[in-house]
Coordinates of C-alpha atoms and ligand atoms in Angstrom, one line a residue:
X10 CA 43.2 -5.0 -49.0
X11 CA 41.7 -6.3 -52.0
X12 CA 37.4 -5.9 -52.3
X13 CA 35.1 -7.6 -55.2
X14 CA 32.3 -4.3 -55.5
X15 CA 29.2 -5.8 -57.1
X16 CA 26.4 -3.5 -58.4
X17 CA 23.0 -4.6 -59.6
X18 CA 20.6 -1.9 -58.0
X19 CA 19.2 -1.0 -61.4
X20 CA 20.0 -1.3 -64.5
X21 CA 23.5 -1.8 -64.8
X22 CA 25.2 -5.2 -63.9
X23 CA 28.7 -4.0 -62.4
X24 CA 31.9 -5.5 -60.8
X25 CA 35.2 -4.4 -60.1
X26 CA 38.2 -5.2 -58.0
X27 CA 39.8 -2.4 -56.1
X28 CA 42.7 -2.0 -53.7
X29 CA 43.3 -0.8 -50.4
X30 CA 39.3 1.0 -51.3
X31 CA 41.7 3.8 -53.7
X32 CA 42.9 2.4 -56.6
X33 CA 40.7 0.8 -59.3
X34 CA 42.2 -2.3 -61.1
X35 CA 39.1 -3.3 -63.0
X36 CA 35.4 -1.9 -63.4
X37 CA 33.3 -3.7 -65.5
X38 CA 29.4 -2.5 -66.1
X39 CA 27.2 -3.9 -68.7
X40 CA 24.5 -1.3 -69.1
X41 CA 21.0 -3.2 -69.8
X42 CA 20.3 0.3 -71.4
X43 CA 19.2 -1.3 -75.0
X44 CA 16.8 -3.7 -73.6
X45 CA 14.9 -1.3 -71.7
X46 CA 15.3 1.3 -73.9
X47 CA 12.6 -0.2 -75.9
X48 CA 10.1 0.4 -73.5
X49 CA 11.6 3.9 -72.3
X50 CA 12.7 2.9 -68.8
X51 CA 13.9 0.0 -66.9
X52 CA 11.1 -2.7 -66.5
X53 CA 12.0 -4.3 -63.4
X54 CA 11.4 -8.1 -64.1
X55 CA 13.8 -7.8 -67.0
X56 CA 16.3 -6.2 -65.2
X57 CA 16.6 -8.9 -62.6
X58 CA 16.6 -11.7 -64.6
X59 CA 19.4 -9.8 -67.2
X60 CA 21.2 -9.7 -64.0
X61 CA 21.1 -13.4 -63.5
X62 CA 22.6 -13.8 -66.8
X63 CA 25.2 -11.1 -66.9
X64 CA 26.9 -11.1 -63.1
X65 CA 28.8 -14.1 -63.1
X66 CA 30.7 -13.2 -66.7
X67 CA 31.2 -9.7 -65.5
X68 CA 32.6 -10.9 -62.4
X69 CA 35.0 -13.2 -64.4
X70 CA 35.6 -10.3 -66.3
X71 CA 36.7 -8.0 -63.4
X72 CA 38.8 -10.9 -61.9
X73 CA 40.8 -11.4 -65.0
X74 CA 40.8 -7.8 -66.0
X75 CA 42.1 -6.9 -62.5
X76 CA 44.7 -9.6 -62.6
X77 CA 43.3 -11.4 -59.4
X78 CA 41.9 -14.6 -58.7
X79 CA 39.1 -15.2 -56.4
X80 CA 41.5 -16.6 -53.7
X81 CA 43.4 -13.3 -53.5
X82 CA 40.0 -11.1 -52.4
X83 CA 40.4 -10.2 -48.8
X84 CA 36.2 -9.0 -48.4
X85 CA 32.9 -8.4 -51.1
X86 CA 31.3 -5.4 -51.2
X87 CA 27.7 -5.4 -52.4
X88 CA 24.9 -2.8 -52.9
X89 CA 21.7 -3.8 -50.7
X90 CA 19.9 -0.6 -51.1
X91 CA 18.3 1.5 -52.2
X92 CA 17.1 0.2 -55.4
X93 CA 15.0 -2.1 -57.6
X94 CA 14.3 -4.9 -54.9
X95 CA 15.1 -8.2 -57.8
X96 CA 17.8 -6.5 -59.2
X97 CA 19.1 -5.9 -55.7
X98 CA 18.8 -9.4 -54.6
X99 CA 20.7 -10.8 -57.5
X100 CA 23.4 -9.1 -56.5
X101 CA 23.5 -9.6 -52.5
X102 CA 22.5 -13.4 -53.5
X103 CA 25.5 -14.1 -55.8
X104 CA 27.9 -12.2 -52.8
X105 CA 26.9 -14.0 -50.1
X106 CA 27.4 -17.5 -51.6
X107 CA 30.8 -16.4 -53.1
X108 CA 31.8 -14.8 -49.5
X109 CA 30.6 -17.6 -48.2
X110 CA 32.5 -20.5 -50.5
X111 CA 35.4 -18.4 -50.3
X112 CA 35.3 -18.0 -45.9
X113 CA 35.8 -13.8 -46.8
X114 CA 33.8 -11.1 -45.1
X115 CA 30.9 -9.1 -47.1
X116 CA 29.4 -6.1 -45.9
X117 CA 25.8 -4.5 -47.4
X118 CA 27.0 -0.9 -48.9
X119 CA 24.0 1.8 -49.4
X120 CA 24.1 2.9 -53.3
X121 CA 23.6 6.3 -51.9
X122 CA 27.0 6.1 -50.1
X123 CA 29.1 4.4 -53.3
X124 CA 28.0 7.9 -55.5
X125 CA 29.4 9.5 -52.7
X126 CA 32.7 7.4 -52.0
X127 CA 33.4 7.2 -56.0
X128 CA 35.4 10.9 -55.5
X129 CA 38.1 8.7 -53.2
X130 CA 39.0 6.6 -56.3
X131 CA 40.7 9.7 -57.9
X132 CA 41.9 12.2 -55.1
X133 CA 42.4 12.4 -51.4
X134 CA 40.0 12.8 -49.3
X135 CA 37.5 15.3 -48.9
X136 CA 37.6 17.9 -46.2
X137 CA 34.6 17.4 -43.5
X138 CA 32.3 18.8 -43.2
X139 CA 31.0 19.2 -46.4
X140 CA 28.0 19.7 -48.4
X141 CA 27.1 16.9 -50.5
X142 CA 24.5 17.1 -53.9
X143 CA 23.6 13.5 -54.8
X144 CA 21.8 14.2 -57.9
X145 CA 21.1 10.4 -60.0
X146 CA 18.1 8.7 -61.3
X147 CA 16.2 8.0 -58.4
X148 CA 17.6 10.5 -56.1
X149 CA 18.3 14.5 -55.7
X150 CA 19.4 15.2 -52.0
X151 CA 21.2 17.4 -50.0
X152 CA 23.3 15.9 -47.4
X153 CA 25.7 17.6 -45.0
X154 CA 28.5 15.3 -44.5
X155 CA 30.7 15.4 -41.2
X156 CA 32.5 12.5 -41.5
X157 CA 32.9 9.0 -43.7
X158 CA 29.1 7.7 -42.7
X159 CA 27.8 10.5 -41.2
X160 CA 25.3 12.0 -42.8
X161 CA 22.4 14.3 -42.1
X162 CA 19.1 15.5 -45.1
X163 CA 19.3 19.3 -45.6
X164 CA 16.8 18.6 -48.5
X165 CA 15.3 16.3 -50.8
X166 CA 13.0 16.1 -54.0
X167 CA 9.5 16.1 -53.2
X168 CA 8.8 14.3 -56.1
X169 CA 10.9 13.6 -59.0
X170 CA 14.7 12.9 -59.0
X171 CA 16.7 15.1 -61.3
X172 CA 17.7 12.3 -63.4
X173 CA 14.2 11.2 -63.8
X174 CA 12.4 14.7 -65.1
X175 CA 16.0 14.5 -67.4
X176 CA 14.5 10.6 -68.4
X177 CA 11.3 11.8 -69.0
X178 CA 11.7 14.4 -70.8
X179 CA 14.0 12.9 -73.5
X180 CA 10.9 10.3 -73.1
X181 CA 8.6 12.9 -74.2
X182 CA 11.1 14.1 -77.1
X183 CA 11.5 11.0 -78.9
X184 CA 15.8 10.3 -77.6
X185 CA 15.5 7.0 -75.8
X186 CA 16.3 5.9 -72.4
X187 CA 18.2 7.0 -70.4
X188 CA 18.1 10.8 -71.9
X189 CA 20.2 13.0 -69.6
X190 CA 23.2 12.8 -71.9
X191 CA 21.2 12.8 -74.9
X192 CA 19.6 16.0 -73.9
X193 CA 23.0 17.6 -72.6
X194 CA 24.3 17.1 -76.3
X195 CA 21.4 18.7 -77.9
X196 CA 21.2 21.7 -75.4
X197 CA 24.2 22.8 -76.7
X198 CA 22.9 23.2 -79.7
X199 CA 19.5 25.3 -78.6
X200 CA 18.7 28.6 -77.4
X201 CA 17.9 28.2 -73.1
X202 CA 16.4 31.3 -73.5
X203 CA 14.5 30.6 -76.6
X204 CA 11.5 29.0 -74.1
X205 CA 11.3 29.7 -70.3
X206 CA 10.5 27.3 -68.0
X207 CA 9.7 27.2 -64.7
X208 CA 12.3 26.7 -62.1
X209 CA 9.4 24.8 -59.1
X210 CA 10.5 25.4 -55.6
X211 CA 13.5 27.4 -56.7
X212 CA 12.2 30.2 -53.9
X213 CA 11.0 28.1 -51.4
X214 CA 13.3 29.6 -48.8
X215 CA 14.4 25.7 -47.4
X216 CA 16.6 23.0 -49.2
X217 CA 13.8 20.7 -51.0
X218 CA 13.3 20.2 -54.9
X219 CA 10.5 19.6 -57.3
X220 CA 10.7 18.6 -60.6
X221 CA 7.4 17.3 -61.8
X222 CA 6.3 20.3 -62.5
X223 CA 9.2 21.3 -64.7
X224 CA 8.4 17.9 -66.7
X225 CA 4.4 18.7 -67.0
X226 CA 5.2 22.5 -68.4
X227 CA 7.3 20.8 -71.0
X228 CA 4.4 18.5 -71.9
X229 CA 1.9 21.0 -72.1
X230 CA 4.5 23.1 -74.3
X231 CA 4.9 20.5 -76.1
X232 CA 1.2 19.1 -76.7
X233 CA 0.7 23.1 -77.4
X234 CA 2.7 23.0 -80.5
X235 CA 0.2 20.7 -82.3
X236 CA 2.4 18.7 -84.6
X237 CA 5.2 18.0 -82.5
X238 CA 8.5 20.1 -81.9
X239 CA 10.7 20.8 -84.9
X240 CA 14.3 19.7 -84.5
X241 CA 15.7 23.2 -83.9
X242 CA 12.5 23.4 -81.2
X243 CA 14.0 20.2 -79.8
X244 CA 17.1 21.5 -79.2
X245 CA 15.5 24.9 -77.8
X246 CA 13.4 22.6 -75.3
X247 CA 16.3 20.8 -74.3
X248 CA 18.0 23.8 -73.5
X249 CA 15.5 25.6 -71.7
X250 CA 14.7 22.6 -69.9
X251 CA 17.8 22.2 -68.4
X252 CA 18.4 25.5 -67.9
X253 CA 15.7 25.6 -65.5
X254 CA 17.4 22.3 -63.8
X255 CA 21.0 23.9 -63.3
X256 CA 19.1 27.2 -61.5
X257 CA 17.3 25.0 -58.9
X258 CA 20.8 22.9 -58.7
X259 CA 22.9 25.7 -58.1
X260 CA 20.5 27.8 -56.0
X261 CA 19.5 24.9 -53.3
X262 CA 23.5 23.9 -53.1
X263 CA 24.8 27.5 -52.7
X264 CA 22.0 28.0 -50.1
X265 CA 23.2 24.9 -48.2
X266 CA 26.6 25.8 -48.6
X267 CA 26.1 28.9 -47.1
X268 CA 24.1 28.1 -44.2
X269 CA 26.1 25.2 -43.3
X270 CA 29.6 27.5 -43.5
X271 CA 31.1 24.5 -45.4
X272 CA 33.9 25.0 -47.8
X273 CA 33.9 22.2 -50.0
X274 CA 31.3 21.2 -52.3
X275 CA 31.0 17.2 -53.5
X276 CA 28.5 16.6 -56.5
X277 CA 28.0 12.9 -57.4
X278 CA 25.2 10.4 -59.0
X279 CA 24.7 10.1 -62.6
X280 CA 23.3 13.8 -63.4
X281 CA 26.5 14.9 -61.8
X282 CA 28.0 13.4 -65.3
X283 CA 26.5 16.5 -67.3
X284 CA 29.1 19.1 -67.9
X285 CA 26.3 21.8 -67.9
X286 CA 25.2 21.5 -64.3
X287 CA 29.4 21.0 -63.2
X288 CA 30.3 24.2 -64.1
X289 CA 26.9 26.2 -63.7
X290 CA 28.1 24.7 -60.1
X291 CA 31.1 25.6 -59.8
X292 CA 30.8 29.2 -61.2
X293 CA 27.7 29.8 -58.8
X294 CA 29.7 28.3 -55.6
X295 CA 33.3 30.2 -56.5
X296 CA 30.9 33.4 -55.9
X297 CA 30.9 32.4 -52.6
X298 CA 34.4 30.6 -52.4
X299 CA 33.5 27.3 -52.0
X300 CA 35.0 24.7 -54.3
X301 CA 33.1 22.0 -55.9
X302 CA 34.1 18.3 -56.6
X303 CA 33.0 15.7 -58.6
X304 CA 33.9 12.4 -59.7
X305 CA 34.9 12.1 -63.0
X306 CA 32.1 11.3 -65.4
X307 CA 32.6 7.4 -65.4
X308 CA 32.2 7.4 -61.9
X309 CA 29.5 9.8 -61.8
X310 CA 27.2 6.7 -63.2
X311 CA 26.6 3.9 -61.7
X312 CA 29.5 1.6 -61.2
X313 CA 30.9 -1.1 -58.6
X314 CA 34.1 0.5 -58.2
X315 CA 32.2 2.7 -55.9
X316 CA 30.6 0.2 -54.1
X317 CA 34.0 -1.1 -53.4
X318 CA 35.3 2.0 -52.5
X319 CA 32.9 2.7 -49.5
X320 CA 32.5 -1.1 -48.4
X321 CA 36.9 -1.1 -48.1
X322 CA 35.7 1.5 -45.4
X323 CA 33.4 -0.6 -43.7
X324 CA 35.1 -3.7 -43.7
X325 CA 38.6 -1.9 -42.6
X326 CA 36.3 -0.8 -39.7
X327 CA 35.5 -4.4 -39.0
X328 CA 31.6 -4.5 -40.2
X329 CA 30.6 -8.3 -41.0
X330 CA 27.5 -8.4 -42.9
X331 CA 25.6 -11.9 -42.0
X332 CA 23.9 -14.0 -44.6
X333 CA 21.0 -13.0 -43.5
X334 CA 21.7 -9.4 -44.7
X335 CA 18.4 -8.4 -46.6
X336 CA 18.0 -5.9 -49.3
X337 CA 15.8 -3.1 -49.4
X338 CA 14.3 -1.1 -51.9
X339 CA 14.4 2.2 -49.8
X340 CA 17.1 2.6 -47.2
X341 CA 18.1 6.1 -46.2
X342 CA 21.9 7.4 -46.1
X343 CA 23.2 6.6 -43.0
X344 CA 20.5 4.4 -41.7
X345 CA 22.1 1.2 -39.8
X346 CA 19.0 -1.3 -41.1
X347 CA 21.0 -4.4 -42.3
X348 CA 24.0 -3.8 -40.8
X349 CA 25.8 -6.1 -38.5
Ligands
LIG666 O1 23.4 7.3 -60.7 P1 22.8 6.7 -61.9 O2 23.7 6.0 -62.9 O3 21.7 5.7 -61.5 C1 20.9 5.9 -60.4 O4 21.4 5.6 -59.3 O5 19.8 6.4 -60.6 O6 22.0 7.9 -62.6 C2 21.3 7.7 -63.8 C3 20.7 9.0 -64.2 C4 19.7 8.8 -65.4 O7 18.5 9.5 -65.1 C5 20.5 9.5 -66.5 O8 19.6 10.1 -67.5 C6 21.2 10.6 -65.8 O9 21.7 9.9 -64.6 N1 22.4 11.1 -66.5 C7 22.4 12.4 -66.9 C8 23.6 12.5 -67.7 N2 24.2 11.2 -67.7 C9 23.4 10.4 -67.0 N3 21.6 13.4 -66.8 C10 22.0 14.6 -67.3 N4 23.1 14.8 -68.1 C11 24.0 13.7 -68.3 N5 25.1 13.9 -69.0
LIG667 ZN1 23.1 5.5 -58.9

């Protein structure tokens, strides 16, 4: 079975043709990162209307790069949630007219769901159960997985998303948007030591997050220093900092490892794409013999590869979206809202 995956929840305009939902034959993302990097996140309007500009070329792009023409697609796979509600609809727009033209089934796949079915693109299966950590820009959840679409919350951010205090913080420091891998390079350079943190909601005794906190102490260290950090203090702030993310990290996924008796550990979403918080991961959860996975770090970000991935699995189960399928800006994991 061949499925078109489109993505344009946020900030990246994706497409990518893949086969039989396993094997990748092209996955193109233009990242609008430089146009919103100017104002140090993504301004929503400008996403959208990048979108309209960008999808059908990347499309074409994926088409000829994957050696397929739009006759040969058996089904579309598009993101419809959860995400940036005119960048969304750009997306689930541009699939229903081409599922449409081209008498092929579409099916509405949640974002949440793609980070999670990217690790099938590059291995077998996972065992069920198992713990998933979604960890991204707008997300940092605990999910404990029993079987393809079955998902239940352990835990959730109470605030911030991982990805975001990472944003925010490289925000703070001068490095652009997005930061997370701009502050994983320079935390290898700095002391995590040097300053402590605070690691919020780390003892909590249940399977939630916060991270605001986290982000404020660095402000107020920050403003504290008067004339602004050194670099060697940058690098010791970037360390620190994410020090302080790994702990929570590890000790909220060991804890739901453990009390869900799983052995197997998926990480995915873009913060899964920091090397740091992989192996801080899998060191803490070999402790207790549990292995981890995680996509590798192109298909930790966002992508449509993934999207096709997890709508091959719908549609092969014989979902039909209608063209009346909406798009929403929150949709939980596992909720049916949309679906036909
Ligand atoms: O999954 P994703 O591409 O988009 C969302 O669905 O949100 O995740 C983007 C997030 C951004 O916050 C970005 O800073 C973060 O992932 N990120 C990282 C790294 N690479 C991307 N955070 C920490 N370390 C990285 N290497
Ligand atoms: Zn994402």
């Amino acid at each position: 079975m061949l499925v078109l995956g489109i993505e344009t929840s946020c900030d990246e305009t994706s497409a990518a043709i893949v086969r039989d939902g396993t094997r990748i034959l092209s996955n193109i993302v233009a990242s609008q990162a430089s146009l919103h990097d100017l104002y140090g996140g993504v301004v929503p309007e400008l996403a959208s209307r990048r979108h309209v500009e960008t999808l059908v070329p990347v499309v074409r792009e994926a088409l000829r790069k994957g050696g397929v023409g739009p006759g040969d697609l058996d089904g579309i796979a598009v993101t419809n949630g959860p995400g940036l509600i005119g960048a969304l609809l750009v997306g689930l727009s541009f699939a229903k007219a081409f599922a449409y033209v081209r008498g092929i089934p579409f099916v509405g796949v949640n974002h949440l769901e793609g980070h999670l079915a990217a690790i099938g693109l590059e291995r077998e299966e996972m065992p069920y159960p198992h713990v998933a950590l979604l960890v991204s820009g707008g997300h940092t959840s605990l999910y404990r997985v029993e079987a393809f679409g079955e998902y239940r919350e352990l835990g959730r951010t109470r605030d911030d998303a991982a990805g975001e205090a990472f944003d925010k913080v490289a925000k703070m420091l001068g490095l652009g948007y997005p930061g997370g891998a701009a502050i994983e390079q320079l935390a290898t350079q700095g002391n995590p030591d040097a300053i402590r943190f605070p690691r919020p909601h780390r003892r909590s005794g249940d399977l939630h997050f916060s991270f605001s906190g986290l982000k404020t102490a660095v402000a107020n260290h920050l403003a504290s220093l008067g004339d602004g950090p050194g670099e060697q203090t940058v690098r010791h702030v970037c360390a620190g900092f994410q020090a302080a993310v790994v702990d929570v990290l590890v000790d909220k996924t060991v804890r739901a490892a453990r009390e869900n008796e799983v052995r197997d550990v998926l990480v995915a979403g873009g913060v899964a794409a920091n090397g740091a918080i992989r192996a801080a991961l899998e060191h803490g959860l070999a402790g207790i013999g549990v292995r981890v996975t995680a996509p590798s770090i192109a298909l930790c970000t966002d992508n449509a590869a993934m999207i096709a991935a997890a709508g091959t699995r719908r549609i092969a189960r014989g979902e039909r979206a209608p063209l009346s399928l909406n798009a929403y800006s929150r949709l939980p994991l596992g909720s049916n809202v949309g679906r036909a």
